[in-house]
Amino acid sequence: MKTDETASLNQIGFAGQFVDADVEYHVREFHQACVTPVGSGFENLFGFSAVTNNHLKRAEFAEARFSHLTQTIEIPQEKPICNISRFASLHHGDEGIEIAFSLIGRIFNQALAADQQRRRPYPSGGALYAVEAILITGPRVQEGQRLSAFHFLPVSNAFEQLTAHVSASDFSGLSDVPNPSFYVLYCVNLKKSIFKYRARGYRLSLLEVGSMYQNMLSCAQSVGVSSRVLSGFPERQIAHMCHLDGRLLLPTIVQAFGFEKKQDGNPA
């Protein structure tokens, strides 16, 4: 048995001895119900709602006031206490720009890596940190690390190589975003997430995912890289491509990164 397989089994064995089988079954069932069946014959049946684009536009970017009877207190527009901004979501990556693998590493280090006390720059329920980040590099990544898959180790601050080669067609088929530079897949370590808090642990893990991809977004855009969070993706395809252990890891969301393609001299 390979070393990586042994390590995976050890993780399952440790957390698994504390897991309630019924809780695990219900969490897996709920997770499966939340996954969009991208790439299957059921996609058109279950992947889209019946509302029109006009209905969606009324709901997008809108705030929700609880009552028209309540009073409002306006907040004065003073000098900001910190700089918080967000690029427009990545629409079309620039195929003419390459990205250094070392720069991707710097983004991961700043956004997800632990300090000397093993504290990470985002919150986690019970400090379990049950979410794993998987890097999938595209064909325009420099330094010989293109079209590969890696697992980020936040305490070691290192990448564990999972797949030495990802086909260009598989990479381009992960989403409809043209020419991304790389993807990050966030997976819940199921056994670790529920062995302490049971089903609530899965909920906490999903909240943790949001903290992680927000940190990645902020760090990436500080070096000019845009991103887009994608809830609809081919879960089985990406898990197989990265050689992920389905007994242990549940893919939850994908984040695409790239340099936004410029049109007419301005960002798209």
XYZ file of N, CA and C in Angstrom:
804
model
N 0.848 -1.199 0.000
C 0.000 0.000 0.000
C 0.879 1.244 0.000
N 0.509 2.256 -0.825
C 1.276 3.470 -0.922
C 1.159 4.288 0.367
N 2.180 5.156 0.571
C 2.203 5.966 1.782
C 0.996 6.868 1.881
N 0.589 7.498 0.733
C -0.545 8.414 0.798
C -1.841 7.683 1.111
N -1.967 6.442 0.617
C -3.148 5.650 0.923
C -3.193 5.283 2.403
N -2.032 4.967 2.965
C -1.957 4.633 4.386
C -2.354 5.826 5.245
N -1.845 7.014 4.882
C -2.174 8.217 5.639
C -3.666 8.500 5.589
N -4.280 8.300 4.419
C -5.717 8.533 4.277
C -6.507 7.579 5.150
N -6.127 6.312 5.145
C -6.811 5.319 5.961
C -6.642 5.597 7.441
N -5.480 6.105 7.845
C -5.266 6.440 9.248
C -6.210 7.549 9.690
N -6.438 8.561 8.820
C -7.361 9.643 9.151
C -8.772 9.104 9.308
N -9.165 8.228 8.397
C -10.493 7.651 8.471
C -10.638 6.818 9.734
N -9.624 6.034 10.039
C -9.683 5.158 11.198
C -9.782 5.908 12.501
N -9.048 7.025 12.636
C -9.071 7.775 13.894
C -10.428 8.417 14.120
N -10.897 9.222 13.154
C -12.167 9.919 13.336
C -13.345 8.958 13.258
N -13.210 7.916 12.421
C -14.327 7.017 12.180
C -14.781 6.248 13.398
N -13.878 6.022 14.357
C -14.270 5.256 15.543
C -15.226 6.034 16.446
N -15.356 7.353 16.209
C -16.257 8.175 17.016
C -17.512 8.583 16.252
N -17.662 8.132 15.013
C -18.758 8.591 14.159
C -19.973 7.686 14.314
N -21.126 8.310 14.490
C -22.392 7.588 14.515
C -22.777 7.267 13.080
N -23.014 6.009 12.775
C -23.308 5.582 11.405
C -24.568 6.246 10.854
N -25.572 6.412 11.683
C -26.809 7.058 11.229
C -26.570 8.520 10.871
N -25.774 9.205 11.679
C -25.462 10.606 11.392
C -24.701 10.708 10.071
N -23.726 9.839 9.878
C -22.951 9.863 8.633
C -23.850 9.623 7.426
N -24.767 8.683 7.545
C -25.671 8.380 6.432
C -26.521 9.595 6.077
N -27.088 10.259 7.080
C -27.958 11.399 6.814
C -27.177 12.588 6.257
N -25.960 12.789 6.741
C -25.142 13.886 6.228
C -24.769 13.625 4.775
N -24.376 12.397 4.464
C -24.057 12.062 3.067
C -25.283 12.246 2.173
N -26.442 11.830 2.653
C -27.670 11.961 1.877
C -27.986 13.440 1.632
N -27.837 14.268 2.662
C -28.099 15.697 2.515
C -27.101 16.333 1.556
N -25.824 15.959 1.685
C -24.793 16.501 0.794
C -25.112 16.175 -0.655
N -25.512 14.944 -0.904
C -25.820 14.527 -2.263
C -27.012 15.313 -2.810
N -27.995 15.599 -1.973
C -29.169 16.353 -2.412
C -28.811 17.793 -2.762
N -27.721 18.298 -2.192
C -27.319 19.685 -2.436
C -26.460 19.844 -3.678
N -25.998 18.738 -4.259
C -25.074 18.806 -5.380
C -25.850 18.931 -6.682
N -25.496 19.923 -7.487
C -26.102 20.067 -8.803
C -25.587 18.958 -9.707
N -26.467 18.213 -10.370
C -26.029 17.084 -11.198
C -25.437 17.538 -12.530
N -24.350 18.308 -12.476
C -23.721 18.822 -13.687
C -23.150 17.675 -14.509
N -23.370 17.742 -15.796
C -22.793 16.742 -16.686
C -23.575 15.457 -16.775
N -24.759 15.377 -16.171
C -25.562 14.166 -16.232
C -26.871 14.457 -16.950
N -27.603 13.415 -17.261
C -28.884 13.571 -17.921
C -29.938 14.214 -17.062
N -29.682 14.317 -15.758
C -30.639 14.917 -14.839
C -30.434 16.414 -14.661
N -29.400 16.964 -15.301
C -29.066 18.370 -15.071
C -30.223 19.288 -15.429
N -30.846 19.081 -16.593
C -31.936 19.953 -17.021
C -33.189 19.776 -16.167
N -33.330 18.605 -15.553
C -34.509 18.351 -14.729
C -34.401 18.989 -13.355
N -33.204 18.894 -12.765
C -33.053 19.315 -11.375
C -32.080 20.474 -11.181
N -31.318 20.812 -12.196
C -30.272 21.819 -12.022
C -30.747 23.252 -12.111
N -31.941 23.486 -12.636
C -32.393 24.851 -12.837
C -33.804 25.029 -12.285
N -34.077 26.250 -11.834
C -35.411 26.549 -11.325
C -36.316 26.977 -12.479
N -37.600 27.109 -12.189
C -38.577 27.463 -13.213
C -38.769 28.969 -13.337
N -38.094 29.761 -12.522
C -38.282 31.205 -12.582
C -37.576 31.782 -13.804
N -38.048 32.936 -14.259
C -37.473 33.580 -15.431
C -36.278 34.439 -15.032
N -35.538 34.909 -16.034
C -34.408 35.796 -15.764
C -34.864 37.099 -15.110
N -36.038 37.588 -15.482
C -36.561 38.811 -14.866
C -36.844 38.611 -13.382
N -37.348 37.421 -13.036
C -37.570 37.125 -11.626
C -36.248 37.098 -10.868
N -35.244 36.496 -11.482
C -33.940 36.388 -10.825
C -33.315 37.762 -10.621
N -33.441 38.635 -11.610
C -32.842 39.965 -11.507
C -33.470 40.775 -10.369
N -34.747 40.508 -10.078
C -35.393 41.213 -8.968
C -34.817 40.781 -7.622
N -34.276 39.572 -7.566
C -33.752 39.047 -6.302
C -32.246 39.276 -6.156
N -31.537 39.341 -7.279
C -30.085 39.484 -7.207
C -29.689 40.884 -6.738
N -28.676 40.940 -5.885
C -28.089 42.185 -5.389
C -29.081 43.047 -4.607
N -30.200 42.473 -4.204
C -31.209 43.238 -3.466
C -31.060 42.997 -1.975
N -31.304 44.051 -1.183
C -31.314 43.874 0.261
C -32.708 43.472 0.707
N -32.786 42.862 1.867
C -34.073 42.369 2.367
C -34.430 43.117 3.643
N -35.369 44.023 3.532
C -35.852 44.737 4.717
C -36.946 43.904 5.363
N -36.873 43.719 6.675
C -37.807 42.841 7.367
C -39.225 43.419 7.440
N -39.327 44.737 7.508
C -40.645 45.348 7.611
C -40.591 46.787 7.117
N -41.661 47.252 6.458
C -41.728 48.650 6.021
C -42.138 49.569 7.166
N -42.451 49.001 8.335
C -42.860 49.792 9.493
C -41.695 50.175 10.390
N -40.553 49.507 10.225
C -39.418 49.776 11.105
C -38.701 51.064 10.712
N -38.010 51.666 11.679
C -37.227 52.866 11.440
C -35.835 52.489 10.942
N -35.235 53.381 10.186
C -33.863 53.162 9.724
C -32.973 54.297 10.219
N -31.723 53.982 10.494
C -30.728 54.961 10.926
C -29.574 54.911 9.935
N -29.375 55.975 9.205
C -28.322 55.999 8.206
C -26.951 56.085 8.865
N -25.991 55.403 8.248
C -24.610 55.407 8.741
C -23.838 56.481 7.986
N -23.176 57.401 8.682
C -22.441 58.475 7.997
C -21.298 57.926 7.155
N -21.109 58.499 5.985
C -20.048 58.076 5.074
C -18.758 58.800 5.433
N -17.991 58.225 6.329
C -16.731 58.817 6.757
C -15.567 58.035 6.149
N -14.373 58.405 6.534
C -13.186 57.728 6.041
C -13.227 56.261 6.469
N -13.026 55.326 5.537
C -13.120 53.908 5.893
C -12.050 53.510 6.897
N -12.435 52.620 7.831
C -11.475 52.161 8.840
C -10.570 51.067 8.296
N -10.956 50.444 7.175
C -10.108 49.450 6.525
C -10.523 49.369 5.062
N -9.657 48.859 4.253
C -9.924 48.767 2.820
C -10.487 47.393 2.487
N -11.768 47.341 2.220
C -12.423 46.104 1.816
C -13.086 46.347 0.468
N -12.680 45.585 -0.525
C -13.255 45.720 -1.856
C -13.309 44.344 -2.500
N -14.009 44.268 -3.609
C -14.092 42.994 -4.323
C -14.124 43.257 -5.809
N -13.246 42.551 -6.529
C -13.287 42.635 -7.984
C -14.611 42.063 -8.477
N -14.981 42.440 -9.685
C -16.082 41.741 -10.342
C -15.676 40.276 -10.519
N -16.652 39.372 -10.431
C -16.338 37.953 -10.580
C -15.692 37.684 -11.936
N -14.787 36.728 -11.973
C -14.079 36.379 -13.199
C -15.082 35.929 -14.266
N -15.063 36.592 -15.412
C -15.947 36.227 -16.512
C -15.205 35.514 -17.637
N -14.013 36.022 -17.968
C -13.274 35.464 -19.103
C -11.792 35.629 -18.835
N -11.108 34.534 -18.546
C -9.685 34.606 -18.291
C -8.895 34.981 -19.530
N -7.778 35.659 -19.325
C -6.917 36.071 -20.433
C -5.950 34.951 -20.775
N -6.140 34.354 -21.967
C -5.301 33.224 -22.361
C -3.866 33.645 -22.667
N -3.620 34.944 -22.754
C -2.277 35.408 -23.069
C -1.413 35.663 -21.852
N -1.963 35.503 -20.649
C -1.198 35.786 -19.427
C -0.963 34.492 -18.662
N 0.305 34.224 -18.344
C 0.647 33.071 -17.514
C 0.784 33.520 -16.062
N 0.698 32.559 -15.159
C 0.851 32.846 -13.730
C 1.906 31.916 -13.147
N 2.755 32.444 -12.288
C 3.809 31.645 -11.674
C 3.234 30.762 -10.571
N 3.699 29.520 -10.518
C 3.255 28.613 -9.458
C 3.625 29.177 -8.089
N 4.757 29.873 -8.011
C 5.175 30.463 -6.739
C 4.197 31.548 -6.286
N 3.586 32.269 -7.236
C 2.604 33.281 -6.869
C 1.340 32.619 -6.314
N 0.931 31.512 -6.916
C -0.213 30.758 -6.373
C 0.090 30.320 -4.947
N 1.330 29.856 -4.728
C 1.735 29.450 -3.386
C 1.657 30.584 -2.388
N 2.019 31.780 -2.819
C 1.951 32.946 -1.929
C 0.506 33.258 -1.562
N -0.406 33.108 -2.512
C -1.821 33.353 -2.236
C -2.330 32.359 -1.196
N -2.002 31.079 -1.397
C -2.400 30.049 -0.436
C -1.802 30.323 0.940
N -0.536 30.690 0.959
C 0.146 30.943 2.231
C -0.526 32.067 3.007
N -0.840 33.147 2.317
C -1.442 34.296 2.981
C -2.874 34.005 3.423
N -3.614 33.252 2.599
C -5.047 33.066 2.842
C -5.362 31.915 3.781
N -4.562 30.835 3.734
C -4.955 29.606 4.418
C -3.921 29.023 5.369
N -2.671 29.418 5.272
C -1.615 28.761 6.050
C -1.702 29.097 7.531
N -1.315 28.131 8.364
C -1.323 28.302 9.819
C -0.055 29.012 10.283
N -0.165 29.658 11.466
C 1.017 30.274 12.047
C 1.756 29.251 12.915
N 2.730 29.709 13.693
C 3.541 28.787 14.486
C 2.736 28.109 15.588
N 1.616 28.706 15.981
C 0.731 28.087 16.972
C -0.377 27.265 16.311
N -0.233 27.050 14.999
C -1.185 26.282 14.184
C -2.546 26.953 14.072
N -2.590 28.237 14.353
C -3.817 28.996 14.154
C -3.900 29.428 12.704
N -5.072 29.317 12.129
C -5.256 29.674 10.723
C -6.001 31.005 10.614
N -5.861 31.693 9.493
C -6.436 33.045 9.366
C -7.921 33.059 9.034
N -8.644 32.048 9.488
C -10.097 32.010 9.305
C -10.676 31.143 10.421
N -11.931 31.385 10.813
C -12.521 30.654 11.942
C -12.960 29.243 11.559
N -13.035 28.384 12.565
C -13.498 27.012 12.366
C -14.238 26.563 13.624
N -15.385 25.914 13.445
C -16.142 25.423 14.583
C -15.368 24.380 15.363
N -15.066 24.673 16.642
C -14.325 23.721 17.460
C -12.872 23.593 17.088
N -12.377 24.491 16.222
C -10.979 24.470 15.771
C -10.597 23.139 15.125
N -11.578 22.475 14.528
C -11.299 21.185 13.886
C -10.712 21.362 12.490
N -11.071 22.451 11.812
C -10.594 22.711 10.454
C -10.769 21.472 9.578
N -12.018 21.167 9.327
C -12.365 19.931 8.622
C -12.498 20.108 7.115
N -12.040 21.235 6.565
C -12.141 21.485 5.132
C -10.751 21.469 4.515
N -10.609 20.740 3.406
C -9.339 20.628 2.697
C -9.417 21.398 1.383
N -8.339 22.090 1.019
C -8.271 22.865 -0.215
C -7.402 22.134 -1.237
N -7.959 21.926 -2.421
C -7.268 21.222 -3.508
C -7.006 22.207 -4.635
N -5.767 22.338 -5.050
C -5.377 23.204 -6.159
C -5.312 22.390 -7.449
N -5.935 22.910 -8.515
C -5.863 22.289 -9.839
C -5.321 23.346 -10.792
N -4.135 23.131 -11.318
C -3.479 24.129 -12.154
C -3.830 23.934 -13.622
N -3.900 25.048 -14.343
C -4.233 25.042 -15.757
C -3.000 25.008 -16.644
N -3.193 25.112 -17.954
C -2.077 25.000 -18.899
C -1.162 26.216 -18.939
N -1.547 27.336 -18.293
C -0.721 28.543 -18.340
C -0.072 28.845 -16.993
N 0.203 27.798 -16.223
C 0.929 27.950 -14.956
C 2.407 27.671 -15.207
N 3.244 28.583 -14.809
C 4.685 28.472 -15.054
C 5.368 27.581 -14.016
N 6.634 27.365 -14.226
C 7.523 26.652 -13.303
C 7.235 25.160 -13.265
N 6.729 24.613 -14.374
C 6.605 23.166 -14.526
C 5.519 22.512 -13.718
N 4.583 23.281 -13.182
C 3.523 22.705 -12.339
C 2.151 22.870 -12.984
N 2.091 22.838 -14.302
C 0.815 23.031 -14.985
C 0.053 21.718 -15.106
N -1.260 21.819 -15.206
C -2.151 20.674 -15.391
C -1.853 19.560 -14.384
N -1.886 19.932 -13.123
C -1.652 18.989 -12.022
C -2.608 19.313 -10.876
N -2.713 18.404 -9.915
C -3.579 18.611 -8.750
C -2.762 18.462 -7.475
N -3.019 19.348 -6.510
C -2.259 19.377 -5.269
C -3.197 19.584 -4.082
N -2.840 18.996 -2.958
C -3.550 19.209 -1.693
C -2.713 20.154 -0.846
N -3.312 21.266 -0.401
C -2.565 22.223 0.410
C -2.517 21.767 1.857
N -1.316 21.739 2.425
C -1.095 21.372 3.825
C -0.833 22.660 4.609
N -1.825 23.180 5.336
C -1.693 24.511 5.940
C -0.695 24.598 7.088
N -0.491 23.518 7.822
C 0.470 23.556 8.918
C 1.899 23.434 8.380
N 2.098 22.553 7.426
C 3.413 22.389 6.801
C 3.706 23.500 5.807
N 2.668 24.232 5.382
C 2.784 25.252 4.338
C 3.434 24.647 3.098
N 2.811 23.616 2.590
C 3.357 22.896 1.444
C 2.219 22.306 0.631
N 2.516 21.965 -0.613
C 1.560 21.292 -1.479
C 1.904 19.803 -1.577
N 0.914 18.978 -1.374
C 1.042 17.527 -1.542
C 0.511 17.179 -2.941
N 1.369 16.654 -3.798
C 0.941 16.381 -5.175
C 0.021 15.168 -5.216
N -1.152 15.345 -5.826
C -2.137 14.274 -5.925
C -2.149 13.647 -7.311
N -2.097 14.475 -8.338
C -2.140 14.005 -9.714
C -1.057 14.713 -10.503
N -0.175 13.927 -11.111
C 0.942 14.505 -11.844
C 0.500 15.110 -13.166
N -0.645 14.659 -13.701
C -1.100 15.213 -14.974
C -2.620 15.201 -15.049
N -3.169 16.365 -15.380
C -4.598 16.537 -15.655
C -4.724 16.882 -17.127
N -5.586 16.203 -17.843
C -5.721 16.498 -19.270
C -6.300 17.888 -19.469
N -5.896 18.543 -20.560
C -6.383 19.889 -20.857
C -7.894 19.900 -21.054
N -8.432 18.834 -21.640
C -9.879 18.766 -21.868
C -10.639 18.627 -20.551
N -10.101 17.833 -19.623
C -10.739 17.706 -18.310
C -10.715 19.035 -17.566
N -9.592 19.738 -17.654
C -9.478 21.023 -16.965
C -10.485 22.016 -17.529
N -10.577 22.111 -18.844
C -11.493 23.076 -19.457
C -12.954 22.704 -19.238
N -13.226 21.421 -18.935
C -14.595 20.979 -18.735
C -15.110 21.142 -17.318
N -14.294 21.722 -16.424
C -14.718 21.859 -15.032
C -15.749 22.961 -14.835
N -15.784 23.941 -15.729
C -16.776 25.013 -15.636
C -16.902 25.669 -17.005
N -17.823 26.622 -17.094
C -17.987 27.365 -18.340
C -17.240 28.694 -18.315
N -16.339 28.894 -17.346
C -15.495 30.079 -17.314
C -14.355 29.889 -18.306
N -14.233 30.735 -19.324
C -13.163 30.550 -20.315
C -11.786 30.896 -19.744
N -10.833 30.039 -19.994
C -9.416 30.292 -19.727
C -9.058 30.682 -18.290
N -9.521 29.950 -17.292
C -9.048 30.243 -15.931
C -7.585 29.812 -15.783
N -6.897 30.431 -14.854
C -5.500 30.055 -14.599
C -5.407 28.814 -13.716
N -6.284 28.764 -12.694
C -6.303 27.595 -11.812
C -7.629 27.550 -11.074
N -7.924 26.386 -10.512
C -9.114 26.193 -9.694
C -8.697 25.799 -8.278
N -9.561 26.106 -7.314
C -9.419 25.570 -5.966
C -10.720 24.858 -5.620
N -10.606 23.605 -5.248
C -11.746 22.797 -4.822
C -11.715 22.689 -3.307
N -12.851 22.971 -2.662
C -12.956 22.876 -1.209
C -13.758 21.626 -0.859
N -13.150 20.749 -0.069
C -13.765 19.467 0.289
C -13.921 19.358 1.802
N -15.074 18.877 2.229
C -15.294 18.609 3.647
C -14.756 17.221 3.976
N -13.898 17.154 4.978
C -13.431 15.876 5.507
C -14.550 15.338 6.403
N -15.369 14.457 5.851
C -16.623 14.071 6.496
C -16.414 13.498 7.893
N -15.541 12.523 8.023
C -15.350 11.885 9.329
C -14.904 12.907 10.378
N -13.984 13.765 9.973
C -13.460 14.750 10.917
C -14.512 15.784 11.278
N -15.395 16.117 10.332
C -16.375 17.174 10.584
C -17.492 16.734 11.520
N -17.826 15.433 11.548
C -18.999 15.013 12.327
C -18.667 14.179 13.562
N -17.407 13.781 13.740
C -17.138 12.879 14.869
C -17.293 13.580 16.223
N -17.180 14.917 16.251
C -17.322 15.659 17.511
C -18.700 16.305 17.643
N -19.145 16.991 16.591
C -20.400 17.748 16.659
C -21.549 17.077 15.914
N -21.340 15.873 15.437
C -22.371 15.145 14.693
C -22.835 15.986 13.492
N -24.122 16.012 13.199
C -24.595 16.688 11.988
C -24.279 18.184 12.003
N -24.247 18.791 13.182
C -23.909 20.219 13.268
C -22.504 20.476 12.733
N -21.624 19.515 12.865
C -20.268 19.674 12.368
C -20.219 19.901 10.865
N -21.139 19.264 10.135
C -21.194 19.471 8.679
C -21.601 20.910 8.382
N -22.560 21.415 9.136
C -22.982 22.808 8.972
C -21.812 23.748 9.237
N -21.057 23.514 10.299
C -19.908 24.351 10.614
C -18.855 24.294 9.518
N -18.706 23.127 8.900
C -17.725 22.983 7.822
C -18.110 23.827 6.616
N -19.402 23.878 6.299
C -19.848 24.691 5.171
C -19.600 26.178 5.449
N -19.795 26.600 6.695
C -19.485 27.986 7.052
C -17.987 28.246 6.922
N -17.193 27.254 7.265
C -15.745 27.381 7.155
C -15.312 27.545 5.705
N -15.971 26.836 4.802
C -15.658 26.955 3.376
C -15.792 28.411 2.932
N -16.875 29.077 3.366
C -17.076 30.469 2.988
C -15.957 31.376 3.475
N -15.480 31.149 4.696
C -14.360 31.941 5.207
C -13.103 31.711 4.386
N -12.907 30.469 3.959
C -11.703 30.138 3.200
C -11.721 30.779 1.820
N -12.830 30.669 1.109
C -12.810 31.226 -0.245
C -12.850 32.750 -0.238
N -13.370 33.360 0.835
C -13.299 34.817 0.932
C -11.852 35.258 1.155
N -11.116 34.544 1.988
C -9.698 34.861 2.182
C -8.915 34.691 0.887
N -9.204 33.605 0.168
C -8.519 33.372 -1.104
C -8.838 34.487 -2.098
N -10.100 34.900 -2.138
C -10.511 35.988 -3.037
C -9.736 37.263 -2.719
N -9.687 37.634 -1.441
C -9.031 38.879 -1.043
C -7.545 38.860 -1.354
N -6.894 37.739 -1.061
C -5.450 37.657 -1.307
C -5.142 37.623 -2.792
N -5.977 36.949 -3.568
C -5.744 36.860 -5.013
C -5.902 38.221 -5.671
N -6.947 38.945 -5.319
C -7.167 40.217 -5.995
C -6.128 41.260 -5.593
N -5.437 41.061 -4.476
C -4.371 41.981 -4.088
C -3.187 41.906 -5.043
N -3.086 40.820 -5.823
C -2.037 40.694 -6.844
C -2.647 40.691 -8.244
N -3.880 41.203 -8.368
C -4.489 41.382 -9.670
C -5.202 40.187 -10.241
N -5.456 39.160 -9.431
C -6.115 37.942 -9.904
C -7.585 37.959 -9.488
N -8.473 37.764 -10.450
C -9.911 37.710 -10.174
C -10.334 36.279 -9.887
N -11.550 36.124 -9.333
C -12.031 34.766 -9.047
C -13.537 34.709 -9.197
N -14.041 33.507 -9.290
C -15.488 33.269 -9.335
C -15.777 31.996 -8.562
N -16.746 32.060 -7.653
C -17.152 30.894 -6.874
C -18.251 30.162 -7.633
N -18.089 28.852 -7.799
C -18.976 28.045 -8.630
C -19.597 26.926 -7.802
N -20.920 26.954 -7.681
C -21.600 25.893 -6.942
C -21.988 24.725 -7.845
N -22.111 24.993 -9.137
C -22.431 23.921 -10.086
C -21.176 23.434 -10.784
N -20.764 22.215 -10.504
C -19.555 21.649 -11.111
C -19.680 20.135 -11.118
N -18.949 19.460 -12.001
C -19.039 17.996 -12.082
C -18.308 17.333 -10.918
N -19.017 17.071 -9.836
C -18.398 16.585 -8.598
C -17.635 15.282 -8.799
N -18.278 14.313 -9.434
C -17.627 13.013 -9.610
C -16.404 13.118 -10.512
N -16.508 13.929 -11.552
C -15.389 14.096 -12.473
C -14.185 14.713 -11.792
N -14.425 15.757 -11.006
C -13.307 16.447 -10.367
C -12.687 15.595 -9.263
N -13.511 14.821 -8.554
C -12.980 13.941 -7.516
C -12.112 12.845 -8.130
N -12.575 12.282 -9.247
C -11.804 11.240 -9.930
C -10.512 11.821 -10.503
N -10.586 13.008 -11.074
C -9.417 13.638 -11.673
C -8.319 13.889 -10.645
N -8.728 14.259 -9.427
C -7.754 14.589 -8.381
C -7.396 13.392 -7.506
N -7.952 12.208 -7.804
C -7.702 10.999 -7.023
C -8.087 11.194 -5.557
N -9.271 11.751 -5.330
C -9.732 11.987 -3.969
C -10.455 10.764 -3.427
N -10.305 10.532 -2.153
C -10.933 9.401 -1.479
C -12.370 9.772 -1.127
N -13.340 9.200 -1.834
C -14.735 9.532 -1.623
C -15.276 9.126 -0.267
N -14.604 8.204 0.426
C -15.038 7.834 1.772
C -14.743 8.942 2.777
N -13.794 9.791 2.418
C -13.303 10.793 3.361
C -13.674 12.216 2.970
N -13.683 12.525 1.674
C -13.795 13.899 1.216
C -15.058 14.134 0.405
N -15.803 15.183 0.744
C -17.014 15.558 0.026
C -16.776 16.901 -0.663
N -16.637 16.927 -1.992
C -16.470 18.203 -2.695
C -17.684 19.107 -2.470
N -17.439 20.374 -2.132
C -18.550 21.275 -1.819
C -18.662 22.444 -2.785
N -17.549 23.044 -3.157
C -17.604 24.209 -4.041
C -16.259 24.382 -4.726
N -16.285 25.032 -5.892
C -15.077 25.275 -6.679
C -14.913 26.776 -6.866
N -13.671 27.239 -6.837
C -13.374 28.648 -7.074
C -12.399 28.755 -8.234
N -12.803 29.472 -9.282
C -11.952 29.677 -10.455
C -11.164 30.974 -10.290
N -9.891 30.961 -10.694
C -9.019 32.135 -10.597
C -8.394 32.420 -11.955
N -8.183 33.684 -12.237
C -7.521 34.053 -13.480
C -7.403 35.553 -13.621
N -6.659 35.978 -14.640
C -6.542 37.394 -14.963
C -7.669 37.744 -15.935
N -8.529 38.680 -15.539
C -9.667 39.036 -16.370
C -9.208 39.570 -17.723
N -9.791 39.056 -18.779
C -9.443 39.480 -20.135
C -9.904 40.907 -20.367
N -9.030 41.721 -20.943
C -9.358 43.115 -21.196
C -9.935 43.277 -22.587
N -10.908 44.144 -22.682
C -11.554 44.443 -23.968
C -11.541 45.947 -24.179
N -11.059 46.381 -25.341
C -11.001 47.799 -25.703
C -10.207 48.603 -24.688
N -9.177 47.958 -24.145
C -8.292 48.652 -23.219
C -8.793 48.730 -21.796
N -9.973 48.183 -21.530
C -10.529 48.220 -20.175
C -10.844 46.825 -19.699
N -10.835 46.581 -18.377
C -11.216 45.267 -17.870
C -12.620 44.922 -18.294
N -12.848 43.616 -18.608
C -14.177 43.204 -19.042
C -15.166 43.289 -17.897
